[in-house]
């Protein structure tokens, strides 16, 4: 019975927070369309495509984050009788920070892998080569962080310092990073439209945005998992190593939030569509 009550309380709390703080995804306005299109001169049909894409991203991101927080609240209250916001101390399934970020990442990835129903009749696709994915440096950084997390996890296991929470975080992180890699590959290799030159431009803009978002999301979850792996490392008795590791953990968590913000499907407040270079390259100037 206490578990059922805790679950109901957790769901009620999460639903209340969602209703008060996030009643609906932020609407897509003309400024958002100009930002992703790279131009203020956007035709009606093209603008509708951009707006639909951004709305889907925002909705999936919001729902994923809320589901992650809800699950963490339910597991935390039913297992630990409290809501957790820590790294490495408890199961990540009961940690609001970990599951909240993981939920946003998974939600965004689901938006990117979403497919609109194919039109009936004959389909045409361009045979022109695909542009390389945006942000290759971010993807490499994510892979390095994920590899370091796996190496630290193996070291923790060999030293006998590995814990069930850390192992769970590593497994969940590996799954999300793997899905990110598959999503990047799908974005890079999916067919190009062969209808018109302007359709190809829209496809290029969305493809560049998608690969940028997924790259930052992959880095975000990799940094968070690396923080969990770092938290399990043994510290010396003097506390100097422990203090240094704490600083590293905090820095990694902050960096994970920064990467998550970089993947936001909306322009920054400082972005000005009227600036000479503002619409030249969304992925360069707005990020």
Coordinates of C-alpha atoms in Angstrom, one line a residue:
X1 CA 0.0 0.0 0.0
X2 CA 2.7 2.6 0.8
X3 CA 4.2 2.0 -2.7
X4 CA 0.9 2.6 -4.3
X5 CA 0.3 5.7 -2.3
X6 CA 3.8 7.0 -3.1
X7 CA 3.2 6.3 -6.8
X8 CA -0.1 8.2 -6.8
X9 CA 1.4 11.1 -4.9
X10 CA 4.3 11.2 -7.4
X11 CA 2.1 11.2 -10.4
X12 CA -0.2 13.9 -8.9
X13 CA 2.8 16.1 -8.1
X14 CA 4.3 15.7 -11.5
X15 CA 1.0 16.4 -13.2
X16 CA 0.5 19.5 -11.0
X17 CA 3.9 20.9 -11.9
X18 CA 3.3 20.2 -15.6
X19 CA -0.1 21.9 -15.5
X20 CA 1.3 25.0 -13.8
X21 CA 4.7 25.4 -15.4
X22 CA 4.2 23.8 -18.8
X23 CA 0.6 24.0 -19.9
X24 CA 1.7 23.6 -23.6
X25 CA 4.7 23.8 -25.8
X26 CA 5.8 27.3 -26.8
X27 CA 4.0 28.4 -30.0
X28 CA 6.1 28.7 -33.2
X29 CA 6.2 32.3 -34.3
X30 CA 7.6 34.0 -37.5
X31 CA 10.9 34.6 -35.7
X32 CA 11.4 30.9 -35.1
X33 CA 10.7 30.1 -38.7
X34 CA 13.2 32.7 -39.9
X35 CA 15.7 31.3 -37.5
X36 CA 15.5 27.7 -38.7
X37 CA 15.0 28.7 -42.4
X38 CA 18.0 31.1 -42.4
X39 CA 16.0 33.8 -44.1
X40 CA 13.1 36.1 -43.4
X41 CA 11.8 35.5 -46.9
X42 CA 10.0 32.2 -46.4
X43 CA 7.1 31.1 -48.5
X44 CA 3.8 30.0 -46.9
X45 CA 4.2 26.3 -47.7
X46 CA 7.8 26.3 -46.6
X47 CA 7.0 28.1 -43.4
X48 CA 4.3 25.6 -42.6
X49 CA 6.9 22.7 -43.0
X50 CA 9.4 24.5 -40.7
X51 CA 6.7 25.4 -38.1
X52 CA 5.3 21.8 -38.1
X53 CA 8.8 20.4 -37.6
X54 CA 9.6 22.8 -34.6
X55 CA 6.2 22.1 -33.0
X56 CA 6.8 18.4 -33.1
X57 CA 10.3 18.9 -31.6
X58 CA 9.0 21.0 -28.8
X59 CA 6.1 18.7 -28.0
X60 CA 8.2 15.6 -27.9
X61 CA 10.9 17.3 -25.9
X62 CA 8.4 18.5 -23.3
X63 CA 6.6 15.2 -23.0
X64 CA 9.8 13.3 -22.7
X65 CA 11.1 15.5 -19.9
X66 CA 7.8 15.3 -18.0
X67 CA 7.7 11.5 -18.3
X68 CA 11.2 11.3 -17.1
X69 CA 10.5 13.5 -14.1
X70 CA 7.3 11.7 -13.3
X71 CA 9.0 8.3 -13.3
X72 CA 11.8 9.6 -11.1
X73 CA 9.4 11.1 -8.6
X74 CA 7.4 7.9 -8.4
X75 CA 10.4 5.6 -8.0
X76 CA 12.0 8.1 -5.6
X77 CA 9.0 8.3 -3.3
X78 CA 8.2 4.6 -3.4
X79 CA 11.8 3.4 -2.9
X80 CA 13.6 6.1 -1.0
X81 CA 10.6 8.1 0.5
X82 CA 12.1 11.3 -1.0
X83 CA 12.7 13.0 -4.3
X84 CA 16.3 12.8 -5.4
X85 CA 18.5 15.4 -7.2
X86 CA 21.9 13.9 -6.6
X87 CA 24.6 12.1 -8.6
X88 CA 25.7 8.7 -7.8
X89 CA 24.0 8.2 -4.5
X90 CA 20.8 6.3 -5.6
X91 CA 19.4 4.5 -8.5
X92 CA 19.2 6.9 -11.5
X93 CA 15.6 5.7 -12.1
X94 CA 14.7 7.6 -8.9
X95 CA 16.8 10.7 -9.7
X96 CA 14.9 13.7 -11.1
X97 CA 18.1 15.3 -12.6
X98 CA 19.2 12.2 -14.5
X99 CA 15.8 11.0 -15.8
X100 CA 14.6 14.6 -16.5
X101 CA 17.6 15.2 -18.9
X102 CA 17.4 11.6 -20.3
X103 CA 13.6 12.2 -20.9
X104 CA 14.3 15.4 -22.8
X105 CA 17.0 13.7 -24.9
X106 CA 14.8 10.7 -25.7
X107 CA 11.8 12.9 -26.5
X108 CA 13.9 15.0 -28.9
X109 CA 15.3 11.8 -30.6
X110 CA 11.7 10.5 -31.0
X111 CA 10.8 13.7 -32.7
X112 CA 13.7 13.3 -35.1
X113 CA 12.9 9.7 -36.0
X114 CA 9.2 10.5 -36.5
X115 CA 8.1 10.0 -40.1
X116 CA 5.2 11.8 -41.8
X117 CA 3.1 9.3 -43.9
X118 CA 4.4 9.0 -47.4
X119 CA 2.2 10.5 -50.1
X120 CA 0.4 8.1 -52.5
X121 CA 1.6 7.7 -56.0
X122 CA 5.1 7.7 -57.5
X123 CA 7.9 9.0 -55.2
X124 CA 10.9 11.0 -56.4
X125 CA 14.2 11.4 -54.7
X126 CA 17.3 13.4 -55.5
X127 CA 20.5 11.5 -56.3
X128 CA 22.8 14.4 -55.3
X129 CA 25.2 13.6 -52.5
X130 CA 24.2 14.4 -48.9
X131 CA 25.9 17.2 -47.1
X132 CA 28.0 16.0 -44.1
X133 CA 26.4 16.2 -40.7
X134 CA 26.7 19.4 -38.8
X135 CA 28.8 19.6 -35.6
X136 CA 31.2 16.7 -36.1
X137 CA 33.3 18.1 -33.3
X138 CA 30.4 17.9 -30.8
X139 CA 29.8 14.3 -31.9
X140 CA 33.4 13.4 -31.3
X141 CA 33.3 15.0 -27.9
X142 CA 30.2 13.0 -27.0
X143 CA 32.0 9.8 -28.1
X144 CA 35.0 10.6 -26.1
X145 CA 32.9 11.3 -23.0
X146 CA 31.0 8.1 -23.4
X147 CA 34.2 6.1 -23.8
X148 CA 35.7 7.7 -20.7
X149 CA 32.5 6.9 -18.8
X150 CA 32.8 3.2 -19.9
X151 CA 36.5 3.1 -19.0
X152 CA 35.8 4.6 -15.5
X153 CA 32.9 2.2 -15.0
X154 CA 35.3 -0.7 -15.8
X155 CA 37.9 0.8 -13.4
X156 CA 35.2 1.1 -10.7
X157 CA 34.4 -2.6 -11.3
X158 CA 38.0 -3.7 -11.1
X159 CA 38.6 -1.7 -7.9
X160 CA 35.4 -3.0 -6.3
X161 CA 33.9 0.5 -6.2
X162 CA 31.2 -0.1 -8.7
X163 CA 27.6 0.3 -7.4
X164 CA 24.3 -0.6 -8.8
X165 CA 23.3 3.0 -9.4
X166 CA 26.4 3.7 -11.4
X167 CA 26.0 0.5 -13.4
X168 CA 22.4 1.4 -14.1
X169 CA 23.4 4.9 -15.2
X170 CA 26.1 3.5 -17.5
X171 CA 23.7 1.1 -19.1
X172 CA 20.9 3.7 -19.6
X173 CA 23.5 6.2 -20.9
X174 CA 24.9 3.7 -23.4
X175 CA 21.4 3.0 -24.7
X176 CA 20.7 6.7 -25.2
X177 CA 24.1 7.4 -26.9
X178 CA 23.5 4.4 -29.1
X179 CA 20.1 5.7 -30.2
X180 CA 21.7 9.1 -30.8
X181 CA 24.2 7.6 -33.1
X182 CA 21.5 5.7 -35.0
X183 CA 19.5 8.9 -35.3
X184 CA 22.5 10.8 -36.7
X185 CA 23.0 8.1 -39.2
X186 CA 19.3 8.2 -40.2
X187 CA 19.4 12.0 -40.5
X188 CA 22.5 11.8 -42.7
X189 CA 21.3 9.1 -45.0
X190 CA 17.6 9.6 -45.4
X191 CA 16.5 10.4 -49.0
X192 CA 16.5 13.9 -50.3
X193 CA 13.4 15.3 -51.9
X194 CA 13.5 15.6 -55.7
X195 CA 10.5 17.9 -56.2
X196 CA 12.2 21.3 -56.5
X197 CA 15.3 23.3 -55.6
X198 CA 13.4 25.1 -52.8
X199 CA 12.3 21.8 -51.3
X200 CA 16.0 20.7 -51.3
X201 CA 16.9 23.9 -49.5
X202 CA 14.2 23.2 -46.8
X203 CA 15.6 19.7 -46.5
X204 CA 19.1 21.0 -46.1
X205 CA 18.1 23.4 -43.3
X206 CA 16.1 20.8 -41.4
X207 CA 18.8 18.2 -41.9
X208 CA 21.5 20.6 -40.5
X209 CA 19.3 21.6 -37.6
X210 CA 18.5 17.9 -36.8
X211 CA 22.1 16.8 -36.9
X212 CA 23.1 19.8 -34.7
X213 CA 20.4 19.1 -32.1
X214 CA 21.1 15.3 -31.9
X215 CA 24.9 16.0 -31.6
X216 CA 24.3 18.3 -28.6
X217 CA 21.8 15.9 -27.0
X218 CA 24.3 13.0 -27.3
X219 CA 27.0 15.1 -25.7
X220 CA 24.6 16.1 -22.9
X221 CA 23.7 12.6 -21.9
X222 CA 27.4 11.4 -22.3
X223 CA 28.5 14.2 -19.9
X224 CA 25.9 13.3 -17.4
X225 CA 26.8 9.6 -17.5
X226 CA 30.5 10.6 -17.1
X227 CA 29.6 12.5 -14.0
X228 CA 28.0 9.4 -12.5
X229 CA 31.0 7.3 -13.4
X230 CA 33.3 9.9 -11.8
X231 CA 31.2 9.9 -8.6
X232 CA 32.0 6.2 -8.0
X233 CA 35.8 6.7 -8.1
X234 CA 37.5 6.1 -4.7
X235 CA 38.8 9.2 -2.8
X236 CA 41.7 9.3 -0.4
X237 CA 41.4 9.8 3.3
X238 CA 42.5 13.5 3.3
X239 CA 39.6 14.5 1.3
X240 CA 41.6 16.4 -1.4
X241 CA 40.9 13.9 -4.1
X242 CA 37.2 13.7 -3.0
X243 CA 36.9 17.5 -3.2
X244 CA 38.5 17.5 -6.7
X245 CA 36.2 14.8 -7.9
X246 CA 33.2 16.8 -6.5
X247 CA 34.3 19.8 -8.5
X248 CA 34.6 17.7 -11.6
X249 CA 31.2 16.2 -11.1
X250 CA 29.6 19.6 -10.7
X251 CA 31.4 20.8 -13.8
X252 CA 30.2 17.9 -15.9
X253 CA 26.6 18.3 -14.8
X254 CA 26.7 22.1 -15.6
X255 CA 28.3 21.2 -19.0
X256 CA 25.4 18.7 -19.6
X257 CA 22.9 21.4 -19.0
X258 CA 24.7 23.8 -21.3
X259 CA 24.7 21.1 -24.1
X260 CA 21.0 20.5 -23.4
X261 CA 20.3 24.2 -23.8
X262 CA 22.3 24.2 -27.0
X263 CA 19.9 21.6 -28.4
X264 CA 16.9 23.8 -27.7
X265 CA 14.5 24.0 -30.7
X266 CA 14.2 27.8 -30.5
X267 CA 16.5 30.8 -31.1
X268 CA 18.3 32.5 -28.3
X269 CA 16.9 35.7 -26.9
X270 CA 19.8 37.7 -28.3
X271 CA 19.3 36.4 -31.9
X272 CA 18.1 39.1 -34.2
X273 CA 16.5 38.2 -37.5
X274 CA 17.3 41.7 -38.8
X275 CA 21.0 41.6 -38.3
X276 CA 23.1 41.3 -41.5
X277 CA 24.5 37.8 -40.6
X278 CA 21.7 36.6 -38.4
X279 CA 20.1 34.4 -41.0
X280 CA 23.2 33.5 -42.9
X281 CA 23.8 30.3 -40.9
X282 CA 21.4 29.4 -38.1
X283 CA 23.7 26.6 -36.8
X284 CA 26.7 29.0 -36.6
X285 CA 25.3 32.3 -35.5
X286 CA 22.4 31.2 -33.2
X287 CA 24.4 28.6 -31.5

